[in-house]
PDB file of C-alpha atoms in Angstrom:
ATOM      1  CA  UNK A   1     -49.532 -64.487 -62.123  1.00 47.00           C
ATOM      2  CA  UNK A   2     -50.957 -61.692 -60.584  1.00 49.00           C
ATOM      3  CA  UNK A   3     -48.944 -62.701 -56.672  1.00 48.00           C
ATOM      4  CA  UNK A   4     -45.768 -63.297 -58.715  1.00 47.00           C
ATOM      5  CA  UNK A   5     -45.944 -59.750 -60.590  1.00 49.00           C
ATOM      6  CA  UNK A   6     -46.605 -57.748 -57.110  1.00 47.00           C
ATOM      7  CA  UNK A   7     -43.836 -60.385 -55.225  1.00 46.00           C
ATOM      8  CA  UNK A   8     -40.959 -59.149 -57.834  1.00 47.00           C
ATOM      9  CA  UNK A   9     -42.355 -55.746 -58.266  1.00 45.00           C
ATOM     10  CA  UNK A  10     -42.094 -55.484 -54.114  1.00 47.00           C
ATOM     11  CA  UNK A  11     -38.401 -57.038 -54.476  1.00 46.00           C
ATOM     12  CA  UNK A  12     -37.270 -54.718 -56.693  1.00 48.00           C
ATOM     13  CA  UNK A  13     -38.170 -51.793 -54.750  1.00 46.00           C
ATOM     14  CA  UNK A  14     -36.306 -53.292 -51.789  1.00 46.00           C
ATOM     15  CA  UNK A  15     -33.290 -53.486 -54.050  1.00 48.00           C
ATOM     16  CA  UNK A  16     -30.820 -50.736 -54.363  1.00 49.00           C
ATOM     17  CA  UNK A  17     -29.847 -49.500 -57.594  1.00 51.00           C
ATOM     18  CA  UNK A  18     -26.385 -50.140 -58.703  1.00 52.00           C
ATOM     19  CA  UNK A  19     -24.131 -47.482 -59.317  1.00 50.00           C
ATOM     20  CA  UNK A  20     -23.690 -46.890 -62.889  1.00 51.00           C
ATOM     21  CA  UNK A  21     -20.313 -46.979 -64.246  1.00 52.00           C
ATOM     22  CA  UNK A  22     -17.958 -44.650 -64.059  1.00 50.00           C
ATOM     23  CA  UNK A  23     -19.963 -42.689 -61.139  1.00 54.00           C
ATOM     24  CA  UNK A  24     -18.653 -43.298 -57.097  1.00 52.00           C
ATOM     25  CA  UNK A  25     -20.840 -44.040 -54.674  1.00 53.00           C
ATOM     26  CA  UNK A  26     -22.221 -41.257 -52.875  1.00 53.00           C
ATOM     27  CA  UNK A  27     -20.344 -40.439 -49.246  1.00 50.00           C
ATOM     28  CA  UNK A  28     -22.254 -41.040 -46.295  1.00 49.00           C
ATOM     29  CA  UNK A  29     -22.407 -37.798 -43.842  1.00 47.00           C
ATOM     30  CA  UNK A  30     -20.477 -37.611 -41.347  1.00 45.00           C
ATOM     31  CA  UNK A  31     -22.491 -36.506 -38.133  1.00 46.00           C
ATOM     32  CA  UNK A  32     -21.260 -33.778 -36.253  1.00 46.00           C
ATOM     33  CA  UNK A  33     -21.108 -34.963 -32.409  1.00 44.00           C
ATOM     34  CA  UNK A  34     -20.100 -38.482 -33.025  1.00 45.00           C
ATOM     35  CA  UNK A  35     -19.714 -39.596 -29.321  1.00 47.00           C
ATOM     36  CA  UNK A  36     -16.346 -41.190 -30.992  1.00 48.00           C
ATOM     37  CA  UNK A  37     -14.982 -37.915 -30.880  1.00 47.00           C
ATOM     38  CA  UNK A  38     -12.480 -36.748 -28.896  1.00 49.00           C
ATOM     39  CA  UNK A  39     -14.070 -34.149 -26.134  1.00 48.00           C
ATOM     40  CA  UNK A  40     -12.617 -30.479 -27.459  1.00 49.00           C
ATOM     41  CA  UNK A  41      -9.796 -29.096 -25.468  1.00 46.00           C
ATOM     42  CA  UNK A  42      -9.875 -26.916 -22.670  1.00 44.00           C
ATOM     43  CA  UNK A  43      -9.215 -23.657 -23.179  1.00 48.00           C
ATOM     44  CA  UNK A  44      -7.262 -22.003 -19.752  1.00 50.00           C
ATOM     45  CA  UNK A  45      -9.605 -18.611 -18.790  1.00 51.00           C
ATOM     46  CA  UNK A  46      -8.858 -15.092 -20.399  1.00 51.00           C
ATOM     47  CA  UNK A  47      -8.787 -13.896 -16.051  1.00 53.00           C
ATOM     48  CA  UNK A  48      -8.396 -15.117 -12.626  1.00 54.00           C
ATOM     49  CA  UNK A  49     -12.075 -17.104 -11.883  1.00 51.00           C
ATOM     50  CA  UNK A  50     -12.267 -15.186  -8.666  1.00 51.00           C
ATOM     51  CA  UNK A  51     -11.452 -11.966 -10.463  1.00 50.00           C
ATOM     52  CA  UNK A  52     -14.543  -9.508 -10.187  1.00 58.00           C
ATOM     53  CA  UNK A  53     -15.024  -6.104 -11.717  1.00 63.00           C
ATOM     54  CA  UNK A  54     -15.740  -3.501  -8.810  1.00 60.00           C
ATOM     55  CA  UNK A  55     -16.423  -0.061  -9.022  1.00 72.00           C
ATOM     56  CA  UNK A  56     -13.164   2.396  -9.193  1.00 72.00           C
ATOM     57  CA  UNK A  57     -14.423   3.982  -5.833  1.00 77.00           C
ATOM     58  CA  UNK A  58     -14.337   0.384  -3.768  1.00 75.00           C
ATOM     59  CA  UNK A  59     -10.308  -0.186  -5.462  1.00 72.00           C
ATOM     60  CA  UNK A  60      -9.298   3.390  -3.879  1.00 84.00           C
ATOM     61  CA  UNK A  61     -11.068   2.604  -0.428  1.00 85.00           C
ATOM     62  CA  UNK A  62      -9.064  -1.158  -0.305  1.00 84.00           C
ATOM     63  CA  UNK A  63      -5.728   0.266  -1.288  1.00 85.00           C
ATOM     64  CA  UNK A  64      -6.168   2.838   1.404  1.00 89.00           C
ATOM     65  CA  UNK A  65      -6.969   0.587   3.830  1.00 89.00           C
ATOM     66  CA  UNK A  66      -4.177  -1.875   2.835  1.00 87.00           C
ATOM     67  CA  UNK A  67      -1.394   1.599   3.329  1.00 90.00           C
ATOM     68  CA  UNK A  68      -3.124   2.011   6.723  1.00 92.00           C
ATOM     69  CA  UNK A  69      -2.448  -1.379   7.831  1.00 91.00           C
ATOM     70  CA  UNK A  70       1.425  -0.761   6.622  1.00 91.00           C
ATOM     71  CA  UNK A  71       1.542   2.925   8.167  1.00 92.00           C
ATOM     72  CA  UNK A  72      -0.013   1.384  11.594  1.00 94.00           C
ATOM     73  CA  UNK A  73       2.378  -1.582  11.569  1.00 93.00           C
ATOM     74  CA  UNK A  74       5.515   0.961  10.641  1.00 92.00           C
ATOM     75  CA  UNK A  75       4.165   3.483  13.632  1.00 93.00           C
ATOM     76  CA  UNK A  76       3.838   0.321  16.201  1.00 94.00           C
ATOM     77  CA  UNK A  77       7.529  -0.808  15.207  1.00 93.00           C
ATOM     78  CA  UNK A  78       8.691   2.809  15.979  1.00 93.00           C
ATOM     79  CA  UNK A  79       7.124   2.908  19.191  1.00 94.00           C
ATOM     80  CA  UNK A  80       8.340  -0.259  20.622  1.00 94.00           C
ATOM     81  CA  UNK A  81      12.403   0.502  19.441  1.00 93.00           C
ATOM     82  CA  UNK A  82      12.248   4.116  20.387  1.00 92.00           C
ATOM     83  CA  UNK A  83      13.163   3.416  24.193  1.00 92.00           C
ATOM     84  CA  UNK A  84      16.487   1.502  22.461  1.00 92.00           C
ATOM     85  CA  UNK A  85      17.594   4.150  20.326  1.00 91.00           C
ATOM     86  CA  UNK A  86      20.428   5.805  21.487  1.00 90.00           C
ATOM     87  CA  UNK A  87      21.783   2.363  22.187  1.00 91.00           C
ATOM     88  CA  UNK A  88      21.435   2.372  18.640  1.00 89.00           C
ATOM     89  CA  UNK A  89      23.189   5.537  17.886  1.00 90.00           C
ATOM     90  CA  UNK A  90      26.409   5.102  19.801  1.00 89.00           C
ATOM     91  CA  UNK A  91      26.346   1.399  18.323  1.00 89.00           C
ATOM     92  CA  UNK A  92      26.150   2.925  14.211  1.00 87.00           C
ATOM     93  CA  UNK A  93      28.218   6.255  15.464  1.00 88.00           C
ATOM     94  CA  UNK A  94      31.201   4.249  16.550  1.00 86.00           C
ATOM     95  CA  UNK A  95      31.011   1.599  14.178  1.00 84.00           C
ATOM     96  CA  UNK A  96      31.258   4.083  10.975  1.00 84.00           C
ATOM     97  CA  UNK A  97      33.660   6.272  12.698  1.00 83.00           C
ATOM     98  CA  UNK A  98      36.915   6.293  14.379  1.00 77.00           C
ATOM     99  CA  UNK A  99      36.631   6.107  18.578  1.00 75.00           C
ATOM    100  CA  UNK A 100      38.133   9.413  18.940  1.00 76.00           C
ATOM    101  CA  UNK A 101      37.395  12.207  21.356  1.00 73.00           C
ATOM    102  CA  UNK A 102      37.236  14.429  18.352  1.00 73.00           C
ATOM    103  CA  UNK A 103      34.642  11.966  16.605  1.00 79.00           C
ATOM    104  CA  UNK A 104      32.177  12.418  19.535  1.00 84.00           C
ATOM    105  CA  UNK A 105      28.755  13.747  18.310  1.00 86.00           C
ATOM    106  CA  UNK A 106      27.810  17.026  19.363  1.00 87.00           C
ATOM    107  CA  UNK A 107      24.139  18.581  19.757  1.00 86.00           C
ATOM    108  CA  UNK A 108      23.503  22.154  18.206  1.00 86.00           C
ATOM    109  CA  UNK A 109      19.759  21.854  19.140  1.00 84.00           C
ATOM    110  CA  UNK A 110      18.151  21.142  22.476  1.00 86.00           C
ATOM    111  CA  UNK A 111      15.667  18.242  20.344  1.00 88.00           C
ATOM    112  CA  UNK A 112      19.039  16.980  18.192  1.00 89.00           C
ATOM    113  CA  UNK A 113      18.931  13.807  20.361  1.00 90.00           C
ATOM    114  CA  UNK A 114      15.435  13.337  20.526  1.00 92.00           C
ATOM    115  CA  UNK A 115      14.666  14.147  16.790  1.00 91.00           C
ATOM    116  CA  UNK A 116      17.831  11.459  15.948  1.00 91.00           C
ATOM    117  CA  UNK A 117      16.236   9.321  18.450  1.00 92.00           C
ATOM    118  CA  UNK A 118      13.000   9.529  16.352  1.00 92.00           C
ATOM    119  CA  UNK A 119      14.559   9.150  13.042  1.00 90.00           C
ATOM    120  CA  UNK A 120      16.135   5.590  14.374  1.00 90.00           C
ATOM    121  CA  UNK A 121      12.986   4.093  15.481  1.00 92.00           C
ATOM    122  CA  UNK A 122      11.250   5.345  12.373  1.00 90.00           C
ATOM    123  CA  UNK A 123      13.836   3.385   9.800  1.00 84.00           C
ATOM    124  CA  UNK A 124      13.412  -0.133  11.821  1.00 89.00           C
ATOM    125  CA  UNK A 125       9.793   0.682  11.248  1.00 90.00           C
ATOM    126  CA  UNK A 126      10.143   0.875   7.525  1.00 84.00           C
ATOM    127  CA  UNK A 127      12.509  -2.194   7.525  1.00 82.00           C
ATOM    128  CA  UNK A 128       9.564  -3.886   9.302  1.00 85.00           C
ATOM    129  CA  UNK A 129       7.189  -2.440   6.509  1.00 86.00           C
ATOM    130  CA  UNK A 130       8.377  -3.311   3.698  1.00 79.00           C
ATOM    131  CA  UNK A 131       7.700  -6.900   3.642  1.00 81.00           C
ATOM    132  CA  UNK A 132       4.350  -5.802   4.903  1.00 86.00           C
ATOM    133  CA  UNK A 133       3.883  -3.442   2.386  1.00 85.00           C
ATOM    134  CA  UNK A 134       4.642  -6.564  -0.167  1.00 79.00           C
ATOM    135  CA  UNK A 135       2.089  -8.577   1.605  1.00 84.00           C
ATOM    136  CA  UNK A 136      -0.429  -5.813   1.415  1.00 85.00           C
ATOM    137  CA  UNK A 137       0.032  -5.354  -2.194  1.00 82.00           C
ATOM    138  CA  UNK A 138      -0.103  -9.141  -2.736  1.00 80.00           C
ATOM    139  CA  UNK A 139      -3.781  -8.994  -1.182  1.00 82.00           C
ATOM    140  CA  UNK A 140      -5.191  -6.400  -3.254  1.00 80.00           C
ATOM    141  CA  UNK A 141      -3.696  -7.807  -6.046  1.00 78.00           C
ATOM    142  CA  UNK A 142      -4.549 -11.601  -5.528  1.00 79.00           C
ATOM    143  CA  UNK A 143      -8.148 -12.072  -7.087  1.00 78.00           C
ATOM    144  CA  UNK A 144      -6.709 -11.016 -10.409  1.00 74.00           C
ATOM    145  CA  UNK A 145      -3.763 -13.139 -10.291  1.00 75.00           C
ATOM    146  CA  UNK A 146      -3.640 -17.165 -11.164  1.00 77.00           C
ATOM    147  CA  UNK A 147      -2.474 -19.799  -8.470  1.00 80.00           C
ATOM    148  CA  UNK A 148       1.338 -19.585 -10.066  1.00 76.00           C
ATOM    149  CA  UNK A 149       1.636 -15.822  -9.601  1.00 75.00           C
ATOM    150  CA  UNK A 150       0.029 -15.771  -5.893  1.00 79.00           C
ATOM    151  CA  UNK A 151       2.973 -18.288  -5.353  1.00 80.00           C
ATOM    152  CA  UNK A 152       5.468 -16.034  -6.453  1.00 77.00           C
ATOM    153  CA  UNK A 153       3.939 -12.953  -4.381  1.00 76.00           C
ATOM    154  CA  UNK A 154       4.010 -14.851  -1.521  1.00 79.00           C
ATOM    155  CA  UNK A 155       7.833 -16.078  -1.503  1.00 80.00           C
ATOM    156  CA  UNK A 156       8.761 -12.363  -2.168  1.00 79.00           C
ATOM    157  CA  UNK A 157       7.244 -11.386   1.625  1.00 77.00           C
ATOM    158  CA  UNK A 158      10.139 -13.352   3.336  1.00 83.00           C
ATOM    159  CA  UNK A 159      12.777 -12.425   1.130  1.00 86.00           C
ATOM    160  CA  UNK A 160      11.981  -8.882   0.635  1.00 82.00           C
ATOM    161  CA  UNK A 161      12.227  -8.823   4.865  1.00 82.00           C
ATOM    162  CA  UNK A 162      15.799 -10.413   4.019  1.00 89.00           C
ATOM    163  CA  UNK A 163      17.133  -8.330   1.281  1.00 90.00           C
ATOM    164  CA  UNK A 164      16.092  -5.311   3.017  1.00 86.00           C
ATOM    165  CA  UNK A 165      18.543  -6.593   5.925  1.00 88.00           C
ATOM    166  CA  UNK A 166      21.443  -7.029   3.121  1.00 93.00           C
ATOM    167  CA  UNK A 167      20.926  -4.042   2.447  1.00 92.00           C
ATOM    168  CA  UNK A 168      20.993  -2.580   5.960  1.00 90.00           C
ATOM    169  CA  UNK A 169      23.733  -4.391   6.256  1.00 91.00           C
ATOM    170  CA  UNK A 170      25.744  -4.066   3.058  1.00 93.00           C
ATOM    171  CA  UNK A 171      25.778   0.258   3.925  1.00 91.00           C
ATOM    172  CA  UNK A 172      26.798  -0.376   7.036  1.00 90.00           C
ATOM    173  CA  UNK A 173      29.650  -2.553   7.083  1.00 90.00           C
ATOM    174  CA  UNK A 174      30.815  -1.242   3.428  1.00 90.00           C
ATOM    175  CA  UNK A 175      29.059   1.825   2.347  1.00 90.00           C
ATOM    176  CA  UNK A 176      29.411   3.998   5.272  1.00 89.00           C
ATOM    177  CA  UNK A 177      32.854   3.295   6.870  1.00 87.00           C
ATOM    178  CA  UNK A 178      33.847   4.050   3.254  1.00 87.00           C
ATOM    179  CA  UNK A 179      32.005   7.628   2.925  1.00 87.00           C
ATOM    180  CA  UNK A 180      33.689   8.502   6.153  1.00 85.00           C
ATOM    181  CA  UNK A 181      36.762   7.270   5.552  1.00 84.00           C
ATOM    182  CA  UNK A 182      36.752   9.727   2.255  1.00 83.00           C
ATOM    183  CA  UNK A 183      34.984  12.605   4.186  1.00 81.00           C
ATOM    184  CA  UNK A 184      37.935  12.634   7.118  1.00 78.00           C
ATOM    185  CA  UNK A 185      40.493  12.731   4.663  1.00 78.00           C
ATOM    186  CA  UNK A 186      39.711  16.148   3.385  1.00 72.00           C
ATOM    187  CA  UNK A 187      40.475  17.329   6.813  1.00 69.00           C
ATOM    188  CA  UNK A 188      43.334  15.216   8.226  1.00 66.00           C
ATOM    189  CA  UNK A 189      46.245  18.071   7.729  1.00 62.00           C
ATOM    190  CA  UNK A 190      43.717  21.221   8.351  1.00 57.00           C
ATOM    191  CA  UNK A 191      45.292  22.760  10.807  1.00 58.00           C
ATOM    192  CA  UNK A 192      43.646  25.775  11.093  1.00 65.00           C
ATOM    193  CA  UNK A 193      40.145  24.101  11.907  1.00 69.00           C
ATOM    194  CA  UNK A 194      38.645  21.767  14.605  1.00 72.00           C
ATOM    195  CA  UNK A 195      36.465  19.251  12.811  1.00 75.00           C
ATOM    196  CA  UNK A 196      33.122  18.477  14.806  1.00 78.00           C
ATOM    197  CA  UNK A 197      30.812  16.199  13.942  1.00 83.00           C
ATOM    198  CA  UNK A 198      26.794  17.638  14.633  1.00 86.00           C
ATOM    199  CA  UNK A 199      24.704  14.481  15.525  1.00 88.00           C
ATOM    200  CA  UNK A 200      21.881  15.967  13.277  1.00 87.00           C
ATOM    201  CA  UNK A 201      23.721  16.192   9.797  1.00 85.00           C
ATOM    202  CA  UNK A 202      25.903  13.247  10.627  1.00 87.00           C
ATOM    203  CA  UNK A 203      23.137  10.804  11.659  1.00 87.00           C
ATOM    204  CA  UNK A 204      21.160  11.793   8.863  1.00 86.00           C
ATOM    205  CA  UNK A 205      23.858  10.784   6.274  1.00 86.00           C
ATOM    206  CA  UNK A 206      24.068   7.160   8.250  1.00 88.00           C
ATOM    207  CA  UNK A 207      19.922   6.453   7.964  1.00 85.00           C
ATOM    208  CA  UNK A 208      19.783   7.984   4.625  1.00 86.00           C
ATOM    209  CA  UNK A 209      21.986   5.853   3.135  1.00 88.00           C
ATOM    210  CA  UNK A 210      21.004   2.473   5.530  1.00 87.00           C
ATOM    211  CA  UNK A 211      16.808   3.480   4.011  1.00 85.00           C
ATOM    212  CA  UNK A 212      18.133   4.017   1.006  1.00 89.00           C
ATOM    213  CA  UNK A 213      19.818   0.605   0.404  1.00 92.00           C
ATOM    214  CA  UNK A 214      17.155  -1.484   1.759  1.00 88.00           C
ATOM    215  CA  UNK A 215      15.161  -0.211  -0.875  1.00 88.00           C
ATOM    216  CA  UNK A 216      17.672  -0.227  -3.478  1.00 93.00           C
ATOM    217  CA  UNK A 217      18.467  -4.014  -2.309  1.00 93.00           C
ATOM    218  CA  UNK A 218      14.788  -5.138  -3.258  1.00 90.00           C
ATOM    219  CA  UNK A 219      15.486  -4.569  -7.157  1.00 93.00           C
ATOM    220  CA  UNK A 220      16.423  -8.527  -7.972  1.00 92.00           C
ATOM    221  CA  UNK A 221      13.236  -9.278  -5.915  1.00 89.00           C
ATOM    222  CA  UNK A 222      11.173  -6.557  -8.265  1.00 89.00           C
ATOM    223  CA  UNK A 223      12.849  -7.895 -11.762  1.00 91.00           C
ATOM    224  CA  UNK A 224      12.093 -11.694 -10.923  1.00 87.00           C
ATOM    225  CA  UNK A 225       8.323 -10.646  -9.656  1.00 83.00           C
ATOM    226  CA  UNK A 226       8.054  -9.212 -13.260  1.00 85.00           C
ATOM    227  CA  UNK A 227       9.629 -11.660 -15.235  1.00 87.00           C
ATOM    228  CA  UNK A 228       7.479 -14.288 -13.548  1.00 80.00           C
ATOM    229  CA  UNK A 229       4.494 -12.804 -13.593  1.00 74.00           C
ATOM    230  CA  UNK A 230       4.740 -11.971 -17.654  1.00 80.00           C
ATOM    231  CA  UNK A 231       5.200  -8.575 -17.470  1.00 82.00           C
ATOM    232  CA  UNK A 232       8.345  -8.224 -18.818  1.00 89.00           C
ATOM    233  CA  UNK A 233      11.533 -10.605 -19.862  1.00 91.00           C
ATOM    234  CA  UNK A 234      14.737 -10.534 -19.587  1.00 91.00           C
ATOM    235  CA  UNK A 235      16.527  -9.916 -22.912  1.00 92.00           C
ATOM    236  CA  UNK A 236      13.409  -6.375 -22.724  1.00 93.00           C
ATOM    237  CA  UNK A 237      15.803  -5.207 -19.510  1.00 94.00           C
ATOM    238  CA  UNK A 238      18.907  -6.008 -21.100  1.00 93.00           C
ATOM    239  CA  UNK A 239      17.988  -4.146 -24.165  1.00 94.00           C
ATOM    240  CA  UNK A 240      16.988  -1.262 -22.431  1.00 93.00           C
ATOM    241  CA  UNK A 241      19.876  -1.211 -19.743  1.00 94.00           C
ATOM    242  CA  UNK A 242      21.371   2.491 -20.137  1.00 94.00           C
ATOM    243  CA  UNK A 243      17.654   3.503 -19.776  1.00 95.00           C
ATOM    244  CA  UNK A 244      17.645   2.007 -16.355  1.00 95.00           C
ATOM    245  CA  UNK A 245      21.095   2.835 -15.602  1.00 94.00           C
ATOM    246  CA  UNK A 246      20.556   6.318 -16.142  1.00 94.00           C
ATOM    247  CA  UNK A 247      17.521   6.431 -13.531  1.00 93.00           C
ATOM    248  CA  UNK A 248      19.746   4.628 -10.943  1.00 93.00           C
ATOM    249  CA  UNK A 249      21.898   7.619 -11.611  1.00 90.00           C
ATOM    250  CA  UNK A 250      19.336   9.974 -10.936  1.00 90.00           C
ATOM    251  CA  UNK A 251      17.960   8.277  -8.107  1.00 90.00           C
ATOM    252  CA  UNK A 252      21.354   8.142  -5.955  1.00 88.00           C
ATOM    253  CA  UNK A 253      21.854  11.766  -6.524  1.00 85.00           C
ATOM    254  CA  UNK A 254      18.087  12.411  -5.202  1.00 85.00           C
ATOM    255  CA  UNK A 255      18.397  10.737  -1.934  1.00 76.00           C
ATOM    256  CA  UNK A 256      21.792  10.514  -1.241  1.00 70.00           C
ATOM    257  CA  UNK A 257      22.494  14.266   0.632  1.00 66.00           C
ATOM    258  CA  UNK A 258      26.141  14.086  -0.340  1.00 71.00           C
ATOM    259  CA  UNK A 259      27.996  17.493  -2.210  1.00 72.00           C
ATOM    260  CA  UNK A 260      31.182  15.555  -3.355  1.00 76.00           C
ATOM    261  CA  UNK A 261      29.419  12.957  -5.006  1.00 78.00           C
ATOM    262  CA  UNK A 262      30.705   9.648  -3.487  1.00 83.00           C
ATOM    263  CA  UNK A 263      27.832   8.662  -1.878  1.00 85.00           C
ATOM    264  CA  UNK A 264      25.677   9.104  -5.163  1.00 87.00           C
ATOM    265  CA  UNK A 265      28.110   7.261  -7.359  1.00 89.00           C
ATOM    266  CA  UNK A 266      28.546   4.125  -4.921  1.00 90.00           C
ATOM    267  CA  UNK A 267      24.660   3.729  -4.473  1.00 91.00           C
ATOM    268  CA  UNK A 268      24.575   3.947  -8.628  1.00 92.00           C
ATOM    269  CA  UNK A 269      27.207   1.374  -8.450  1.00 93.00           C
ATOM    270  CA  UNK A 270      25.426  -0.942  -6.058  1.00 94.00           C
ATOM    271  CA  UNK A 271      22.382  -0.267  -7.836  1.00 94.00           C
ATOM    272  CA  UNK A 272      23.846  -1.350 -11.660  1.00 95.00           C
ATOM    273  CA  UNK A 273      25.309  -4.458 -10.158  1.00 95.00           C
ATOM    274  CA  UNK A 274      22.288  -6.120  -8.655  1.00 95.00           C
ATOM    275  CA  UNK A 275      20.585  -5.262 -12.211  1.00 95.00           C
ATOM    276  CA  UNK A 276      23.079  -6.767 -14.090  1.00 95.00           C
ATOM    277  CA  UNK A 277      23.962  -9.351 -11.367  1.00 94.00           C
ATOM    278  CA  UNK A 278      20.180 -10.390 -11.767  1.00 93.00           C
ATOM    279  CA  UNK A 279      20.117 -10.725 -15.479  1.00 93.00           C
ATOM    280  CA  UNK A 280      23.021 -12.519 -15.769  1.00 93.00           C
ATOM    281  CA  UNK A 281      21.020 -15.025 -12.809  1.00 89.00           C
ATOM    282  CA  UNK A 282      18.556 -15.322 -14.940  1.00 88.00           C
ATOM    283  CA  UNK A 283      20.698 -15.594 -18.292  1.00 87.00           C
ATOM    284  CA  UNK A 284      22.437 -18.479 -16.571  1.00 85.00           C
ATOM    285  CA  UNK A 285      19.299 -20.420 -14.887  1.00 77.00           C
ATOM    286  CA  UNK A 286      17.810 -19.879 -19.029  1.00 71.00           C
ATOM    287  CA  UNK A 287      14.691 -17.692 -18.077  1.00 62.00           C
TER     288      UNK A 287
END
């Protein structure tokens, strides 16, 4: 008696006790890590990984050094055209103006030539430059930029080297002939003057406006850096259009030494339509 009362009194606390009615089972726990789960998703870094914090000081000394390496590569460029410049100033000269014994430059300065002769070797050194200069700024930019925007810094060196050509280019088969074509007519029945041309103020006009519209030619490079990169979009620049068309304005009128104002107004005019040819690029391509 005594075996059988401990056997069923052992079974019974092995047994579970039913539920009672009316009451649900209680929910087993679910554990926290299951190695079921999925792994968690990863999340893509707040910053560049090779992006380090350095002191303000060290950030000055690099970007000096990176404008030295432009300045030195600008001065080098200078020096190695400067024994071909007056090649290149009767090749611009007669190209922009008529072949005329009248349109022959004259010197008002002992150091006209040689100052002009500067001046020319100094603007192929800045066309050199700026690509340089894009470069440059791509290094001391790149540890804080992510693989996709060191991509897009790096296709701008190339074509910044070929819009700045364009430009060079665009002013000197267009711009220019046109300038001079408006400046001789104020003086085509003046009888009562000789017109002469100084090779100081002349030349000056021709590499002002050649400098000037290799820089203005990099602005579709600059908006689709931007754009790119996140730092602005598109419909932002269209929205804000006079803004920008009113500091093209401004600019042209700045560096383009022209009194009567045609200069100015067609750098303003070459300057809104590479904006708005570049937004309506980018409208079409759906960026």
């Amino acid at each position: 008696m005594g075996e059988e009362s401990e056997a069923s009194a052992g079974s019974n606390l092995s047994k579970t006790p039913a539920p009672e009615e009316g009451r649900e089972p209680p929910e087993e726990k679910e554990h926290l890590y299951a190695p079921e789960d999925p792994e968690p998703a990863v999340e893509r870094p707040s910053q560049p990984t090779s992006d380090q914090e350095m002191p303000l000081a060290d950030h000055i000394e690099e970007m000096i050094k990176r404008l030295a390496v432009v300045l030195i590569i600008a001065g080098v460029v200078s020096v190695v055209t400067l024994p071909f410049a007056e090649r290149v100033i009767n090749f611009l000269w007669y190209s922009v103006l008529p072949v005329d014994p009248t349109t022959r430059p004259r010197l008002y300065h002992p150091l006209a030539l040689v100052m002009t002769e500067l001046k020319v070797a100094s603007l192929a050194g800045v066309l050199i430059a700026l690509p340089v200069m894009v470069y440059q700024t791509y290094l001391f930019m790149r540890p804080g930029l992510y693989p996709n925007e060191r991509r897009y810094y790096l296709a701008a060196v190339p074509t910044s080297l070929v819009l700045a050509f364009v430009g060079v280019s665009f002013a000197h088969f267009l711009i220019l002939p046109a300038i001079f074509t408006y400046f001789l007519s104020y003086t085509d029945n003046a009888a009562v003057v000789d017109v002469a041309f100084g090779l100081t103020k002349t030349f000056d006009l021709i590499l002002m406006m050649m400098g000037v519209l290799a820089v203005v030619f990099q602005i579709p490079l600059l908006i689709m850096l931007a754009i790119m990169m996140g730092l602005t979009t598109r419909k932002w620049l269209a929205d804000k259009r006079l803004y920008f068309w009113s500091g093209f304005l401004g600019f042209s009128f700045l560096f383009s030494p022209d009194p009567t104002g045609m200069a100015p107004f067609l750098v303003a005019l070459t300057m809104v339509g590479l904006f708005e040819g570049t937004l309506l690029l980018l409208k079409w391509t759906g960026r």
